[in-house]
């Protein structure tokens, strides 16, 4: 998989002022995170605006579907908002957000593969399956008349 551009756009720092800009950006990010942890919704919105394209791009690269990537990006920010109190600041917020996003994408992909395998079993004829046991849907269908049909006949 390719590399992702740093979300702030500061991938290479020149000798003239680059480090100072990076320090200011990191301080601004820390301030936004601290205010968001204190309940300031606008600060969290600023973090979302700062990283939304980056998270969406990561999700799109991992899952390959634009609609799914949009949903995943929203879910990632919801998880980040709910878990913000757990962010200790030992790393950059973007690093923490990347971990949430990548794990969420991996879980989504694992679930999608599992759902595909499950639906594939349901649509195969019973004789084609390795296990001859009927599926839950096949077991749920009872061909005998229900109580209402029995009552109508009487």
XYZ file of N, CA and C in Angstrom:
462
model
N 0.845 -1.157 0.000
C 0.000 0.000 0.000
C 0.894 1.224 0.000
N 0.473 2.291 -0.655
C 1.270 3.504 -0.760
C 1.288 4.275 0.550
N 2.064 5.340 0.548
C 2.129 6.162 1.744
C 1.073 7.240 1.677
N 0.677 7.695 2.827
C -0.302 8.769 2.905
C 0.410 10.075 3.168
N -0.104 11.119 2.573
C 0.424 12.443 2.845
C 0.061 12.821 4.265
N 0.948 13.488 4.940
C 0.676 13.973 6.291
C -0.552 14.872 6.221
N -1.513 14.736 7.108
C -2.771 15.466 7.006
C -2.619 16.976 7.030
N -1.608 17.492 7.664
C -1.441 18.932 7.720
C -0.736 19.461 6.491
N -0.250 18.571 5.624
C 0.453 18.999 4.429
C 1.908 19.315 4.696
N 2.433 19.039 5.873
C 3.811 19.355 6.224
C 4.676 18.113 6.080
N 4.843 17.659 4.840
C 5.604 16.432 4.649
C 7.101 16.684 4.657
N 7.542 17.817 4.147
C 8.970 18.096 4.187
C 9.164 19.487 4.775
N 10.029 19.570 5.746
C 10.253 20.827 6.428
C 11.592 21.399 5.982
N 11.558 22.589 5.416
C 12.782 23.255 4.989
C 13.502 23.845 6.180
N 14.703 24.324 5.931
C 15.510 24.877 7.004
C 14.985 26.232 7.466
N 14.242 26.941 6.632
C 13.793 28.283 6.993
C 12.351 28.271 7.473
N 12.164 28.126 8.751
C 10.843 28.271 9.340
C 9.974 27.034 9.319
N 10.410 25.976 8.681
C 9.587 24.778 8.601
C 9.338 24.161 9.959
N 10.359 24.126 10.781
C 10.232 23.534 12.106
C 9.304 24.388 12.964
N 9.415 25.692 12.840
C 8.548 26.588 13.611
C 7.098 26.404 13.203
N 6.844 26.246 11.907
C 5.477 26.007 11.433
C 4.950 24.692 11.969
N 5.787 23.668 11.968
C 5.374 22.364 12.486
C 5.069 22.450 13.974
N 5.885 23.193 14.708
C 5.643 23.371 16.146
C 4.340 24.111 16.386
N 4.086 25.158 15.596
C 2.829 25.902 15.742
C 1.636 25.013 15.426
N 1.756 24.200 14.369
C 0.655 23.296 13.991
C 0.412 22.266 15.088
N 1.479 21.735 15.665
C 1.335 20.749 16.746
C 0.718 21.396 17.979
N 1.135 22.630 18.300
C 0.551 23.340 19.436
C -0.925 23.634 19.202
N -1.254 24.039 17.978
C -2.654 24.321 17.647
C -3.490 23.051 17.768
N -2.936 21.929 17.268
C -3.639 20.653 17.360
C -3.862 20.265 18.820
N -2.820 20.394 19.648
C -2.942 20.070 21.075
C -4.012 20.931 21.745
N -4.054 22.205 21.372
C -5.059 23.095 21.929
C -6.465 22.677 21.530
N -6.632 22.314 20.261
C -7.943 21.851 19.799
C -8.364 20.583 20.537
N -7.430 19.658 20.688
C -7.735 18.400 21.372
C -8.099 18.667 22.828
N -7.318 19.511 23.500
C -7.598 19.812 24.909
C -8.968 20.461 25.075
N -9.288 21.409 24.191
C -10.603 22.064 24.286
C -11.725 21.090 23.962
N -11.499 20.210 22.979
C -12.520 19.213 22.626
C -12.735 18.244 23.781
N -11.658 17.856 24.452
C -11.783 16.974 25.617
C -12.560 17.655 26.740
N -12.475 18.987 26.779
C -13.204 19.752 27.786
C -14.658 19.999 27.416
N -15.075 19.502 26.242
C -16.478 19.635 25.848
C -16.744 20.662 24.767
N -15.717 21.301 24.231
C -15.905 22.308 23.179
C -16.128 21.598 21.838
N -17.376 21.593 21.406
C -17.747 20.881 20.174
C -17.103 21.533 18.957
N -16.984 22.852 18.956
C -16.380 23.546 17.806
C -14.914 23.139 17.604
N -14.222 22.869 18.683
C -12.834 22.421 18.562
C -12.776 21.044 17.909
N -13.700 20.174 18.290
C -13.712 18.855 17.645
C -14.102 18.995 16.173
N -15.033 19.900 15.866
C -15.393 20.154 14.465
C -14.179 20.621 13.670
N -13.340 21.453 14.282
C -12.121 21.909 13.614
C -11.184 20.732 13.342
N -11.098 19.797 14.280
C -10.276 18.604 14.060
C -10.853 17.753 12.928
N -12.182 17.639 12.885
C -12.820 16.877 11.807
C -12.509 17.528 10.475
N -12.677 18.839 10.384
C -12.379 19.536 9.117
C -10.920 19.355 8.714
N -10.049 19.345 9.692
C -8.618 19.219 9.416
C -8.283 17.829 8.847
N -8.958 16.789 9.338
C -8.575 15.422 8.992
C -9.590 14.651 8.162
N -10.731 15.239 7.840
C -11.780 14.480 7.168
C -11.343 13.937 5.810
N -10.651 14.712 5.024
C -10.214 14.246 3.707
C -9.186 13.128 3.849
N -8.308 13.285 4.801
C -7.263 12.296 5.037
C -7.867 10.955 5.467
N -8.833 10.986 6.397
C -9.476 9.756 6.860
C -10.267 9.118 5.721
N -10.984 9.939 4.949
C -11.749 9.414 3.813
C -10.817 8.748 2.803
N -9.703 9.382 2.494
C -8.752 8.821 1.527
C -8.196 7.489 2.018
N -7.858 7.422 3.288
C -7.375 6.165 3.860
C -8.432 5.074 3.725
N -9.673 5.397 4.092
C -10.753 4.409 4.009
C -10.990 3.986 2.563
N -10.975 4.928 1.654
C -11.189 4.609 0.240
C -10.100 3.692 -0.290
N -8.871 3.956 0.085
C -7.766 3.095 -0.359
C -7.884 1.693 0.227
N -8.380 1.608 1.437
C -8.458 0.295 2.084
C -9.666 -0.517 1.637
N -10.833 0.112 1.482
C -12.039 -0.661 1.165
C -12.422 -0.602 -0.304
N -11.924 0.408 -1.029
C -12.133 0.453 -2.473
C -13.513 0.897 -2.932
N -14.358 1.369 -2.053
C -15.704 1.799 -2.436
C -15.977 3.161 -1.817
N -16.340 4.111 -2.658
C -16.534 5.491 -2.213
C -17.630 5.620 -1.150
N -18.752 4.992 -1.377
C -19.867 5.077 -0.445
C -19.504 4.459 0.905
N -18.873 3.295 0.862
C -18.438 2.652 2.105
C -17.399 3.509 2.827
N -16.502 4.135 2.052
C -15.465 4.982 2.651
C -16.082 6.198 3.337
N -17.119 6.766 2.755
C -17.802 7.898 3.392
C -18.429 7.467 4.717
N -19.091 6.320 4.703
C -19.698 5.803 5.934
C -18.641 5.516 6.996
N -17.561 4.904 6.561
C -16.485 4.558 7.495
C -15.880 5.823 8.091
N -15.667 6.841 7.278
C -15.085 8.093 7.781
C -15.977 8.691 8.872
N -17.278 8.687 8.652
C -18.193 9.201 9.675
C -18.107 8.368 10.954
N -18.060 7.058 10.791
C -17.983 6.178 11.952
C -16.674 6.369 12.714
N -15.592 6.621 11.985
C -14.285 6.837 12.617
C -14.331 8.093 13.482
N -14.904 9.174 12.953
C -14.969 10.401 13.746
C -15.913 10.260 14.937
N -16.949 9.477 14.774
C -17.834 9.214 15.909
C -17.080 8.433 16.990
N -16.324 7.418 16.579
C -15.514 6.662 17.539
C -14.491 7.562 18.220
N -13.859 8.431 17.428
C -12.857 9.337 17.997
C -13.500 10.282 19.004
N -14.673 10.793 18.677
C -15.359 11.706 19.599
C -15.712 11.000 20.903
N -16.256 9.804 20.769
C -16.643 9.048 21.965
C -15.437 8.616 22.793
N -14.306 8.392 22.136
C -13.124 7.914 22.845
C -12.084 8.977 23.119
N -12.446 10.235 22.890
C -11.479 11.321 23.035
C -10.880 11.388 24.440
N -11.671 11.059 25.441
C -11.149 11.075 26.818
C -10.006 10.077 27.002
N -9.957 9.047 26.139
C -8.904 8.046 26.226
C -7.622 8.450 25.523
N -7.658 9.543 24.761
C -6.447 10.018 24.082
C -5.568 10.726 25.107
N -4.406 10.162 25.364
C -3.539 10.665 26.415
C -2.543 11.714 25.935
N -2.387 11.850 24.632
C -1.461 12.850 24.113
C -0.031 12.364 24.001
N 0.209 11.076 24.156
C 1.554 10.538 24.022
C 2.037 10.530 22.584
N 1.112 10.671 21.650
C 1.436 10.763 20.233
C 0.606 11.900 19.654
N 0.802 12.166 18.394
C -0.014 13.188 17.742
C -1.443 12.671 17.607
N -2.385 13.581 17.577
C -3.791 13.228 17.391
C -3.960 12.469 16.078
N -3.245 12.893 15.033
C -3.362 12.235 13.727
C -2.919 10.777 13.796
N -1.927 10.473 14.612
C -1.473 9.089 14.775
C -2.558 8.254 15.444
N -3.165 8.803 16.470
C -4.255 8.134 17.180
C -5.446 7.936 16.246
N -5.775 8.968 15.466
C -6.891 8.889 14.535
C -6.601 7.867 13.429
N -5.352 7.810 12.972
C -4.967 6.826 11.959
C -5.180 5.404 12.487
N -4.824 5.172 13.741
C -5.009 3.833 14.328
C -6.491 3.474 14.367
N -7.331 4.415 14.776
C -8.770 4.158 14.807
C -9.274 3.854 13.400
N -8.887 4.680 12.425
C -9.378 4.530 11.055
C -8.916 3.216 10.432
N -7.653 2.898 10.582
C -7.147 1.672 9.951
C -7.761 0.428 10.596
N -7.899 0.419 11.917
C -8.535 -0.729 12.575
C -10.004 -0.848 12.188
N -10.680 0.280 12.070
C -12.087 0.238 11.674
C -12.222 -0.323 10.256
N -11.338 0.095 9.359
C -11.364 -0.428 7.981
C -11.086 -1.927 7.961
N -10.112 -2.368 8.732
C -9.797 -3.796 8.773
C -10.965 -4.602 9.318
N -11.616 -4.086 10.352
C -12.796 -4.769 10.891
C -13.925 -4.798 9.871
N -14.102 -3.703 9.149
C -15.130 -3.651 8.114
C -14.851 -4.704 7.039
N -13.595 -4.774 6.591
C -13.232 -5.745 5.552
C -13.424 -7.172 6.041
N -13.057 -7.449 7.275
C -13.237 -8.803 7.822
C -14.719 -9.150 7.894
N -15.529 -8.210 8.316
C -16.968 -8.438 8.381
C -17.581 -8.618 7.004
N -17.103 -7.833 6.050
C -17.620 -7.945 4.682
C -17.282 -9.316 4.102
N -16.075 -9.787 4.321
C -15.692 -11.109 3.824
C -16.508 -12.203 4.500
N -16.723 -12.053 5.795
C -17.517 -13.034 6.530
C -18.956 -13.056 6.018
N -19.529 -11.867 5.773
C -20.900 -11.806 5.246
C -20.987 -12.448 3.870
N -19.969 -12.230 3.042
C -19.969 -12.847 1.706
C -19.922 -14.371 1.793
N -19.085 -14.881 2.707
C -19.013 -16.338 2.864
C -20.340 -16.889 3.360
N -20.969 -16.197 4.301
C -22.227 -16.663 4.874
C -23.327 -16.658 3.821
N -23.470 -15.580 3.072
C -24.521 -15.520 2.060
C -24.237 -16.502 0.939
N -22.976 -16.780 0.672
C -22.640 -17.784 -0.336
C -23.120 -19.163 0.075
N -23.031 -19.479 1.358
C -23.523 -20.769 1.865
C -25.032 -20.859 1.750
N -25.704 -19.759 2.014
C -27.164 -19.772 1.979
C -27.702 -19.990 0.571
N -26.976 -19.538 -0.427
C -27.478 -19.606 -1.801
C -27.036 -20.855 -2.552
N -26.183 -21.685 -1.936
C -25.785 -22.933 -2.575
C -26.815 -24.007 -2.270
N -27.101 -24.871 -3.239
C -28.002 -25.998 -2.960
C -27.409 -26.893 -1.875
N -28.274 -27.531 -1.103
C -27.834 -28.331 0.043
C -26.857 -29.432 -0.361
N -27.006 -30.017 -1.531
C -26.120 -31.089 -1.975
C -24.723 -30.606 -2.307
N -24.559 -29.310 -2.592
C -23.256 -28.764 -2.957
C -22.400 -28.397 -1.758
N -22.966 -28.384 -0.580
C -22.220 -27.976 0.608
C -21.441 -29.148 1.177
N -20.328 -28.774 1.812
C -19.521 -29.806 2.460
C -20.284 -30.391 3.649
N -20.945 -29.536 4.411
C -21.707 -30.006 5.568
C -23.156 -30.173 5.147
N -23.714 -31.304 5.397
C -25.061 -31.610 4.936
C -26.140 -31.038 5.855
N -25.748 -30.430 6.965
C -26.744 -29.876 7.884
C -27.447 -28.699 7.220
N -28.751 -28.590 7.402
C -29.474 -27.476 6.793
C -29.104 -26.143 7.444
N -29.242 -25.069 6.671
C -28.935 -23.745 7.191
C -30.022 -23.318 8.172
N -29.771 -22.306 8.964
C -30.804 -21.827 9.896
C -32.086 -21.424 9.175
N -31.958 -20.863 7.984
C -33.159 -20.492 7.235
C -33.940 -21.721 6.794
N -33.204 -22.749 6.392
C -33.875 -23.975 5.985
C -34.549 -24.646 7.185
N -33.907 -24.574 8.373
C -34.489 -25.168 9.571
C -35.699 -24.378 10.052
N -35.705 -23.064 9.823
C -36.804 -22.227 10.298
C -38.085 -22.467 9.501
N -37.975 -22.856 8.256
C -39.161 -23.082 7.429
C -39.785 -24.422 7.805
N -41.004 -24.395 8.295
C -41.717 -25.603 8.691
C -42.870 -25.813 7.713
N -42.830 -26.908 6.914
C -43.874 -27.114 5.896
C -45.224 -27.517 6.478
N -45.268 -27.920 7.729
C -46.559 -28.350 8.304
C -47.460 -27.135 8.515
N -48.770 -27.360 8.465
C -49.699 -26.238 8.635
C -49.590 -25.646 10.032
N -49.717 -24.326 10.100
C -49.648 -23.632 11.377
C -50.953 -23.761 12.136
N -51.003 -23.251 13.372
C -52.209 -23.366 14.187
C -53.412 -22.680 13.553
N -53.181 -21.593 12.830
C -54.299 -20.907 12.194
C -54.929 -21.759 11.100
N -54.099 -22.471 10.310
C -54.629 -23.336 9.258
C -55.382 -24.520 9.850
N -54.877 -25.083 10.943
C -55.540 -26.196 11.603
C -56.905 -25.738 12.128
N -56.957 -24.568 12.728
C -58.193 -24.042 13.260
C -59.219 -23.768 12.156
N -58.760 -23.271 11.020
C -59.662 -22.999 9.897
C -60.271 -24.307 9.352
N -59.487 -25.364 9.293
C -59.983 -26.623 8.801
C -61.078 -27.193 9.705
N -60.945 -26.974 11.008
C -61.924 -27.504 11.958
C -63.208 -26.725 11.818
